[in-house]
Short mmCIF file of C-alpha atoms in Angstrom, two decimals:
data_model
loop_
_atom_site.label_atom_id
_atom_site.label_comp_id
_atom_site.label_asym_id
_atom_site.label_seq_id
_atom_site.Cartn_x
_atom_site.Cartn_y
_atom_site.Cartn_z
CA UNK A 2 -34.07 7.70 3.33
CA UNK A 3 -34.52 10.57 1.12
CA UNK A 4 -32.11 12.10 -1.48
CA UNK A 5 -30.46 14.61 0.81
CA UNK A 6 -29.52 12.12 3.57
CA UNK A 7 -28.55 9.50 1.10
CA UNK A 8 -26.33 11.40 0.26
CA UNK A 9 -24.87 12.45 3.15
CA UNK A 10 -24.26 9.00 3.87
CA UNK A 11 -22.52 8.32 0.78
CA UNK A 12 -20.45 11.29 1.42
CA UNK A 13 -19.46 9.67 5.36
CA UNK A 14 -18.91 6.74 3.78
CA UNK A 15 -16.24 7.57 0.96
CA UNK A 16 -14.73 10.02 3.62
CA UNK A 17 -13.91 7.08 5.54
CA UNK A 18 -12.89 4.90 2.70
CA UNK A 19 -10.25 7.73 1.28
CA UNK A 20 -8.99 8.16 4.82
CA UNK A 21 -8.10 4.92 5.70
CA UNK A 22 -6.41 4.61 2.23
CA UNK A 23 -4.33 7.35 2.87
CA UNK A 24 -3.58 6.20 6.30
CA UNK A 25 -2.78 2.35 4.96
CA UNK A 26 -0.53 4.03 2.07
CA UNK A 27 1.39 6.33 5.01
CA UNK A 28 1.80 4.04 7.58
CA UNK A 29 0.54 0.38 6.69
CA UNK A 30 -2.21 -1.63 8.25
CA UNK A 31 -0.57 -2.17 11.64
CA UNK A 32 0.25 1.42 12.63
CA UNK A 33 -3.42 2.29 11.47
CA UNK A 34 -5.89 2.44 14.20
CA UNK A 35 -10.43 2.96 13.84
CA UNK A 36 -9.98 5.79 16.08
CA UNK A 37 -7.29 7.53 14.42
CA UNK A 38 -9.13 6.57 10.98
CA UNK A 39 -12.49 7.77 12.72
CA UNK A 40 -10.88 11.57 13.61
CA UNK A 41 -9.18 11.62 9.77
CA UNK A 42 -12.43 10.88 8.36
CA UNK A 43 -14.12 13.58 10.62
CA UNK A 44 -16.60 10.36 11.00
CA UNK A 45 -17.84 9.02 14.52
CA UNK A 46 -16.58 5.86 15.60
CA UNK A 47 -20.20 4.21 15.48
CA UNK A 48 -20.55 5.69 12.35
CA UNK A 49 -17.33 3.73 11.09
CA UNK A 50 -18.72 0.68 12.47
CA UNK A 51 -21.93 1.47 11.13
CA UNK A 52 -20.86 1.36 7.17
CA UNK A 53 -18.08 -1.30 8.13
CA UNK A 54 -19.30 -3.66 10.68
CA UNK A 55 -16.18 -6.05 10.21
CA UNK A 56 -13.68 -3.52 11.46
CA UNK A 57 -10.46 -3.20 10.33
CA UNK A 58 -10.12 -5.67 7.83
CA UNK A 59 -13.55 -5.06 6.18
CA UNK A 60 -12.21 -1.17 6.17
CA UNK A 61 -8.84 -2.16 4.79
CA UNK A 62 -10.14 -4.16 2.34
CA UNK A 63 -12.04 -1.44 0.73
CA UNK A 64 -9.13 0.91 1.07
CA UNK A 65 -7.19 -1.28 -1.05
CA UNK A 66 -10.30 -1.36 -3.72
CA UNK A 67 -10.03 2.27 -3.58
CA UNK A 68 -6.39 2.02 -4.00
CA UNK A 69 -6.49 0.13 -7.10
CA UNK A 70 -9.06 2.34 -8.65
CA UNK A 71 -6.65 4.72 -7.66
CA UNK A 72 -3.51 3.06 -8.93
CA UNK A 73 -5.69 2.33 -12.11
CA UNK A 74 -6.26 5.95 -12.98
CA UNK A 75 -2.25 6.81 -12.70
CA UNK A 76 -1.87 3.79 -15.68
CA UNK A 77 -4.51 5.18 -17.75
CA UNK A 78 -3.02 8.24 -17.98
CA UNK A 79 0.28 7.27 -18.55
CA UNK A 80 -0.84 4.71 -21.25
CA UNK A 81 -2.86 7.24 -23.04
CA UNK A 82 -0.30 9.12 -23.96
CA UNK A 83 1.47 7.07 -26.73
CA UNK A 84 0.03 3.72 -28.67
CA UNK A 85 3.68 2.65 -28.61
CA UNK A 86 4.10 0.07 -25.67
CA UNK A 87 7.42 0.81 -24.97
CA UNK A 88 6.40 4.92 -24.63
CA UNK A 89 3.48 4.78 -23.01
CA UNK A 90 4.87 2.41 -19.74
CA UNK A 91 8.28 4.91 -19.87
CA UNK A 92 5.17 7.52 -19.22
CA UNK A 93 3.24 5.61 -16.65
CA UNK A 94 7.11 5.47 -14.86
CA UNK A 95 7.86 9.10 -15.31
CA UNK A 96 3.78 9.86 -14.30
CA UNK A 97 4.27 7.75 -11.16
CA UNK A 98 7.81 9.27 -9.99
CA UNK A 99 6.11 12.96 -10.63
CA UNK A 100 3.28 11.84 -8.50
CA UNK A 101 5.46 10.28 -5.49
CA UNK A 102 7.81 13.61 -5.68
CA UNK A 103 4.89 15.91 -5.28
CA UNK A 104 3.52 14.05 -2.08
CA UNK A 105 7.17 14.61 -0.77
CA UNK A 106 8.17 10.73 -1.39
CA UNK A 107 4.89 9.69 1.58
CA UNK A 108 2.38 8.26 -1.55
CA UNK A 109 3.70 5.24 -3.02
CA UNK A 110 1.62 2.13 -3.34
CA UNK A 111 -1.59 2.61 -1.73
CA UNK A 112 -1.46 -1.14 -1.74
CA UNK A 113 1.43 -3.00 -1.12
CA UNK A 114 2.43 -2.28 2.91
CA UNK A 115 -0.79 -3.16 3.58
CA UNK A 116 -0.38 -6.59 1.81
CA UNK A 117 2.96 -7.36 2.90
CA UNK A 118 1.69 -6.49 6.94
CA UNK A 119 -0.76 -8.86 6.20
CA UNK A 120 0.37 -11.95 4.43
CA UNK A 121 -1.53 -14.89 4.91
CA UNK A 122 -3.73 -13.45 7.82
CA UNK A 123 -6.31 -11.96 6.13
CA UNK A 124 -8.08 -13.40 3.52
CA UNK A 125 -10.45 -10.23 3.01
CA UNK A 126 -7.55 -8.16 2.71
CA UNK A 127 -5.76 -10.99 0.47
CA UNK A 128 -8.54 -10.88 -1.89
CA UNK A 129 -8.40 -7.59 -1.98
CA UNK A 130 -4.71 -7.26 -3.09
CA UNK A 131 -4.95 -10.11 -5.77
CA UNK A 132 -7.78 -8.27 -7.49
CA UNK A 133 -5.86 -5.45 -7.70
CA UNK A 134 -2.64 -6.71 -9.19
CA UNK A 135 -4.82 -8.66 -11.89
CA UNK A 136 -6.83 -5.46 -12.23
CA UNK A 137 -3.25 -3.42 -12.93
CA UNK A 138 -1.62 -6.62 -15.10
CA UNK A 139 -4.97 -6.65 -17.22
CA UNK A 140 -4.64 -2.91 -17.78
CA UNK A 141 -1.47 -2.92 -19.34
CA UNK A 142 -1.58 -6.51 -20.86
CA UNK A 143 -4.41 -4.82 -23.31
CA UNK A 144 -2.06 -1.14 -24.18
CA UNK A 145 0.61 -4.41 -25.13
CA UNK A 146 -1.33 -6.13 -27.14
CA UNK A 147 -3.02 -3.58 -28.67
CA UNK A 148 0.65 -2.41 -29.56
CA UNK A 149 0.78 -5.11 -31.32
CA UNK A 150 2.48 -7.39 -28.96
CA UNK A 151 1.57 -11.11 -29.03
CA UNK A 152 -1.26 -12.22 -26.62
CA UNK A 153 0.64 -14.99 -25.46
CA UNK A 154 3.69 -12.45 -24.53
CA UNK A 155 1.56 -10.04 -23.54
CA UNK A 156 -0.15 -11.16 -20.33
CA UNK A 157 3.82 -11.90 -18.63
CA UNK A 158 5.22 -8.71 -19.84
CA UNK A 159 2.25 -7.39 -17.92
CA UNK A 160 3.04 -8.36 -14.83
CA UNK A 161 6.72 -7.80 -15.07
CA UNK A 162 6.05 -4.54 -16.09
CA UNK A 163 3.72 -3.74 -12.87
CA UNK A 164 5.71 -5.69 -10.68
CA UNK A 165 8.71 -3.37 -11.95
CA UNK A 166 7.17 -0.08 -11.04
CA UNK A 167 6.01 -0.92 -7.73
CA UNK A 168 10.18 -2.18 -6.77
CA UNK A 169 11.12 1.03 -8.49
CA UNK A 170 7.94 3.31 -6.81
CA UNK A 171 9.89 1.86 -3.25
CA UNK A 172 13.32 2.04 -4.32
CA UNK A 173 12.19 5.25 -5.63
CA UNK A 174 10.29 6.53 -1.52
CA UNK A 175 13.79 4.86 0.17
CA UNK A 176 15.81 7.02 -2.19
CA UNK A 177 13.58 9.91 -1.92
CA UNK A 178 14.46 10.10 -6.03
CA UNK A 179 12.82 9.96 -8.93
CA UNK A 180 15.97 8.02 -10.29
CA UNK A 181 14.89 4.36 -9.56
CA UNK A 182 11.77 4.80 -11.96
CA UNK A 183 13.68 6.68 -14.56
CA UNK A 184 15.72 4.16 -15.05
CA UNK A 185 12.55 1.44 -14.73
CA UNK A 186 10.65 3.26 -17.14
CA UNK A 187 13.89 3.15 -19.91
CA UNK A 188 14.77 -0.42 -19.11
CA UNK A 189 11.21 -1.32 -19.57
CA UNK A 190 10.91 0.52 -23.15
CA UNK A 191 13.97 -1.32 -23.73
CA UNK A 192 12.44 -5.06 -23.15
CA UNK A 193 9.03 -3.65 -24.56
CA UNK A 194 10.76 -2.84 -28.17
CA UNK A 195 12.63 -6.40 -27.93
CA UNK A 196 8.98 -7.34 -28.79
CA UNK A 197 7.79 -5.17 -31.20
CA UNK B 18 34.74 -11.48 30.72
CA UNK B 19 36.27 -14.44 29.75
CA UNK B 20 35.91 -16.01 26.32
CA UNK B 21 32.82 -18.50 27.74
CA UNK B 22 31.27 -15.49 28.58
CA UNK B 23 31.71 -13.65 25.63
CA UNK B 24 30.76 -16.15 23.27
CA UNK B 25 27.57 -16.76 25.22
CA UNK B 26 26.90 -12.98 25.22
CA UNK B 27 27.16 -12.75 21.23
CA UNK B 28 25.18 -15.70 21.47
CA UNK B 29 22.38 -13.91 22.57
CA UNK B 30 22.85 -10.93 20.97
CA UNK B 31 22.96 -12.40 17.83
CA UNK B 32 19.59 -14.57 18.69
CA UNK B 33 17.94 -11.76 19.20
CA UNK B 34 18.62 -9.85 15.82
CA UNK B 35 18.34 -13.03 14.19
CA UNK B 36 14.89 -12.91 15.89
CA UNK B 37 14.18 -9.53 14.72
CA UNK B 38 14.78 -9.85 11.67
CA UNK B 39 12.21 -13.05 11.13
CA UNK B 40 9.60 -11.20 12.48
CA UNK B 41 10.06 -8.47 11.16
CA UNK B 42 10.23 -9.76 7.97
CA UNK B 43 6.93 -12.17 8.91
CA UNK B 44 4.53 -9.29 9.96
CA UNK B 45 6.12 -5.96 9.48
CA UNK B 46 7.74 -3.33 12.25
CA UNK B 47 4.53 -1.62 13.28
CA UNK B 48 3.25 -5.64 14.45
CA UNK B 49 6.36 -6.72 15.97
CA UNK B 50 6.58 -5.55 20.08
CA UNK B 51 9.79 -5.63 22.29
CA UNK B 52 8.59 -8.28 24.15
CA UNK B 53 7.71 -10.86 21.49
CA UNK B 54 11.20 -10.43 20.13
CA UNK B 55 12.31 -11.52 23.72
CA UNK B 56 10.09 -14.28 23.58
CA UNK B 57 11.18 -15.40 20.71
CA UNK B 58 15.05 -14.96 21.31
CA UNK B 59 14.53 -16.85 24.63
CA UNK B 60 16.31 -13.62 25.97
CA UNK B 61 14.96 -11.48 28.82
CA UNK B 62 13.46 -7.90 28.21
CA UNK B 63 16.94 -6.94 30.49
CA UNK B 64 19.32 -8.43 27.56
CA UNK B 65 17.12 -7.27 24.93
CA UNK B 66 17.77 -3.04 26.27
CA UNK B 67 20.89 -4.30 27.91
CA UNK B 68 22.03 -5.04 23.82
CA UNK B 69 20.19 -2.27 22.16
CA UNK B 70 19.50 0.54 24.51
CA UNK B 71 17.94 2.63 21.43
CA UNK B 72 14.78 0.42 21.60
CA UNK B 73 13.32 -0.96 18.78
CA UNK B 74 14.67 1.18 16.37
CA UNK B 75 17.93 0.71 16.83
CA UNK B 76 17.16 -3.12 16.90
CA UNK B 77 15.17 -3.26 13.65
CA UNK B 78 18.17 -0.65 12.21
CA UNK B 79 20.49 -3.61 13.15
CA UNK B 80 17.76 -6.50 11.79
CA UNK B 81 17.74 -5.02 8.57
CA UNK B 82 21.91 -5.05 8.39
CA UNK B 83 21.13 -8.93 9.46
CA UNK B 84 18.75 -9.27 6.28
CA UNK B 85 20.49 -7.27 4.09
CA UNK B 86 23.62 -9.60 4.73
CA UNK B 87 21.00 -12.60 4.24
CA UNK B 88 19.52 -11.48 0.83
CA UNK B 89 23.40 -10.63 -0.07
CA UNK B 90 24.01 -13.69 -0.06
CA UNK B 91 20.68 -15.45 -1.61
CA UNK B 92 22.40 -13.02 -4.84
CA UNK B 93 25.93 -14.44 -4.69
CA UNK B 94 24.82 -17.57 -5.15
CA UNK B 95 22.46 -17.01 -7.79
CA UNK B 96 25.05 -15.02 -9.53
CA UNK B 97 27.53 -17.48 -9.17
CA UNK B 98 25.89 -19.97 -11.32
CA UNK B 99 26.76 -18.09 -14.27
CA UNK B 100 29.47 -15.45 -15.79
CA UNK B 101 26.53 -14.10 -18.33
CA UNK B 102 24.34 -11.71 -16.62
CA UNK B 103 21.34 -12.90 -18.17
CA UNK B 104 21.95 -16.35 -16.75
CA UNK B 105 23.01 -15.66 -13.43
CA UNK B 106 20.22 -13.01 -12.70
CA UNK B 107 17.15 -15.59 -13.80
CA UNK B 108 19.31 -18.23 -11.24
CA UNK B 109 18.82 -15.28 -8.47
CA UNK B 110 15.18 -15.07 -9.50
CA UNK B 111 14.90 -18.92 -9.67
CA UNK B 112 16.48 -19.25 -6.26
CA UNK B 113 14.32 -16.49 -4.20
CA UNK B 114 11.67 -18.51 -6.22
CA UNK B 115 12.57 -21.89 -4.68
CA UNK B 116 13.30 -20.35 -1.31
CA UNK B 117 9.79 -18.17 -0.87
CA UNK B 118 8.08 -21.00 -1.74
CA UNK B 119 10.29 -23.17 0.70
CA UNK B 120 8.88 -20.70 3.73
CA UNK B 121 5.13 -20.88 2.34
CA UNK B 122 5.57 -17.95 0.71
CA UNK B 123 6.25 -15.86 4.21
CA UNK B 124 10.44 -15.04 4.23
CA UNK B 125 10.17 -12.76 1.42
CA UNK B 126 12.01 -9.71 1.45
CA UNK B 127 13.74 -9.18 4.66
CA UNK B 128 13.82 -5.53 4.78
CA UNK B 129 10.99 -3.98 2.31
CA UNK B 130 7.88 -4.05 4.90
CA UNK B 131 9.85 -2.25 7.91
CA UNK B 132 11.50 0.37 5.18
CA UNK B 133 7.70 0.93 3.53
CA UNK B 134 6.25 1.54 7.16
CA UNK B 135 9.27 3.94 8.30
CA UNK B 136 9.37 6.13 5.26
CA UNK B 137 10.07 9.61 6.84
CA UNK B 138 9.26 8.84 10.29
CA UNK B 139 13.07 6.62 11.62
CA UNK B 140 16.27 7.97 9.93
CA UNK B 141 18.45 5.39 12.12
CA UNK B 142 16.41 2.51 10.01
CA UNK B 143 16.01 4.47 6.70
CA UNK B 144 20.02 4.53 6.88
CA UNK B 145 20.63 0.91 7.51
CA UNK B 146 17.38 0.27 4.70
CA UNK B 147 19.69 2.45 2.16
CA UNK B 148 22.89 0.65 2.76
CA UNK B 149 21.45 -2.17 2.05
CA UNK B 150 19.70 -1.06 -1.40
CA UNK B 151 23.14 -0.03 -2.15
CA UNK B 152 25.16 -3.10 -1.29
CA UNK B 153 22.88 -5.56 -3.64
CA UNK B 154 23.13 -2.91 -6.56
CA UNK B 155 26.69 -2.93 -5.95
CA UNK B 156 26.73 -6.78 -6.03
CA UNK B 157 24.59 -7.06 -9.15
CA UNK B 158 26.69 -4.33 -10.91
CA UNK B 159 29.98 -5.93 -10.26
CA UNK B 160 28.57 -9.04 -12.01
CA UNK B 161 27.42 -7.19 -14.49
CA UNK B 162 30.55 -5.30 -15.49
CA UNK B 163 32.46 -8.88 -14.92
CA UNK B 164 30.10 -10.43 -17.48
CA UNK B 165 30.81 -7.43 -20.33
CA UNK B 166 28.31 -4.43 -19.43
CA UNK B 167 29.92 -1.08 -19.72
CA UNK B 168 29.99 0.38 -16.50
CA UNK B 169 28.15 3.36 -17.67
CA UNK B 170 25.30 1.18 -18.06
CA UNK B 171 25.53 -1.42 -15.28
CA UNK B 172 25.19 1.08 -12.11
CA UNK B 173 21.40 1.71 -13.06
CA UNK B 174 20.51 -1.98 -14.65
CA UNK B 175 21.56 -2.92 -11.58
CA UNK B 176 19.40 -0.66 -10.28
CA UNK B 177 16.34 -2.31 -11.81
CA UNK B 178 17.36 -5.53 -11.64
CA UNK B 179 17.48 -5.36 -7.34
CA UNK B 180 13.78 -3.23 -7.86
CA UNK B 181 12.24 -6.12 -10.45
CA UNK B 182 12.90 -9.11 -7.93
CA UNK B 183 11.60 -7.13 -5.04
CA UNK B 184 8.25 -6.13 -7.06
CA UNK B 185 8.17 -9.97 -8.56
CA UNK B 186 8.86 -11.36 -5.05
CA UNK B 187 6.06 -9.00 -3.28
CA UNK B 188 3.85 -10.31 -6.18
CA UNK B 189 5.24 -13.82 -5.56
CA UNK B 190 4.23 -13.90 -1.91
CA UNK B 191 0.76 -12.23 -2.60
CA UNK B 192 -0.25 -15.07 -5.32
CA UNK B 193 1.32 -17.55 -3.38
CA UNK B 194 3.11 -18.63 -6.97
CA UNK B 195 6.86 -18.88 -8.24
CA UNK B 196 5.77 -17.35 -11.63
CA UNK B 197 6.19 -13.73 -10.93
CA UNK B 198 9.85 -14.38 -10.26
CA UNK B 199 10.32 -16.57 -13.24
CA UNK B 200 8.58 -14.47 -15.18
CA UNK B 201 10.69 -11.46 -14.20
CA UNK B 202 13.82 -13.60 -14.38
CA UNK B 203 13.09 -14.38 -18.46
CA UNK B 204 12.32 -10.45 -18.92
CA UNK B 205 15.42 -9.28 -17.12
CA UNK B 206 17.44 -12.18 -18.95
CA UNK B 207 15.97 -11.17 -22.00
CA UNK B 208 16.87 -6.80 -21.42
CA UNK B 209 20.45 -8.09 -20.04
CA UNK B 210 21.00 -9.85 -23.32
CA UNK B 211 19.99 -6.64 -25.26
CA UNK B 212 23.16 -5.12 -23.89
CA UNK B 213 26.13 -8.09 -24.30
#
């Protein structure tokens, strides 16, 4: 394969990736069909089954990878912009609910239907989802303790604090508000300075 | 229709939200067909649009009033363990701990996967998804306010407090582990105690 067509095929392949994680984020794993990922993608169906000879799960499962990375980005951002724990997750909250408003309240979670769809039916998918919540958790668990909160505090806070903003991020697409984070983001400085 | 025949005709309606709602809750809206419900109420496909002519909107619209009603109460109890808000919300955590692991970590939240695959797309079960946002926020807060919280303040802690034990319990489910829940039960003990 030279350069050109490698390429190419990298390009096909991410298409279909970012598709299908749009499509999973929009309308979860069961309303998702290959065809209907396969037109999105502007890929061919053997194509699709070409890169992802498992089908749907093998295709979901990446999504969600994709989704993390994605997810990942959106807490980087936020975190980066103060050294203080309890400002910088107040940011990733107000970051996430500007995010969510600007894609008219239809991009929450690129993970979480997805999961919930598929609990304890697909361990591809299941692995998936795990590595992405410890990939989130360990994210903010080193912002805390670089903070200067205590390892041993840290690593729970962590998760509270991502399991937090994803309730709020779909209290936030039910309300069609920004509110529900708000409010996550200041109750979350709140606990956060309890620990400084 | 006499009252044999009534009581045998809420009978079945009621089997078949109660139906509804488990699934549902099991494996989403998008998975769940018309005629596995029926199966599973041991109702015919005749009873099933005889009792909910809208389809399987209106019958998830009316499964979600059945689990919002259920996870009403799983609150109350918790709550009533304890006139300090910090107590009584780690009890609710504690309990929808006990009880998710009590299903193998299936019944979580009876309402989150249909509302996350609907966004924008079935106002009749966005509605009934709202109310019932709205009614456990309205349960927390009245507990809240009970236990000494100014009112000013309880409306949107109980806010977060409904959207950090749906994000703990999603977590819960998806490590198959009661420690997100405790977890977010200490944190949300700890930020009600901040405001005594």
């Amino acid at each position: 394969m030279n350069t050109a067509e490698k390429t190419s095929s990298t390009g096909t392949r991410d298409r279909i990736v970012r598709a299908t994680s749009r499509l999973l984020q929009r309308q979860g794993y069961e309303g998702t069909g290959i065809k209907q990922i396969s037109r999105e993608a502007e890929a061919t169906l053997g194509s699709v089954y070409h890169f992802f000879p498992g089908g749907k799960q093998e295709l979901a499962a990446e999504a969600i990878r994709h989704g993390d990375e994605e997810f990942a980005a959106v807490l980087r951002a936020g975190l980066a912009t103060s050294q203080d724990p309890a400002e910088a997750i107040a940011a990733c909250a107000a970051l996430l609910a500007r995010e969510l408003r600007a894609s008219d309240w239809q991009d929450g979670c690129p993970v979480i239907t997805t999961a919930l769809e598929t609990v304890g039916r697909a361990p591809v998918i299941e692995e998936a989802v795990a590595e992405a919540f410890a990939h989130w958790r360990a994210i903010v668990a080193e912002h805390l303790r670089a903070g200067g909160i205590a390892a041993e505090e840290a690593a729970g806070l962590a998760g509270t604090v991502i399991d937090t903003l994803e309730g709020a991020e779909l209290s936030a697409q039910v309300a069609r508000s920004e509110e529900p984070l708000r409010l996550a983001g200041r109750h979350l400085a709140r606990l956060l300075s309890t620990y400084a």
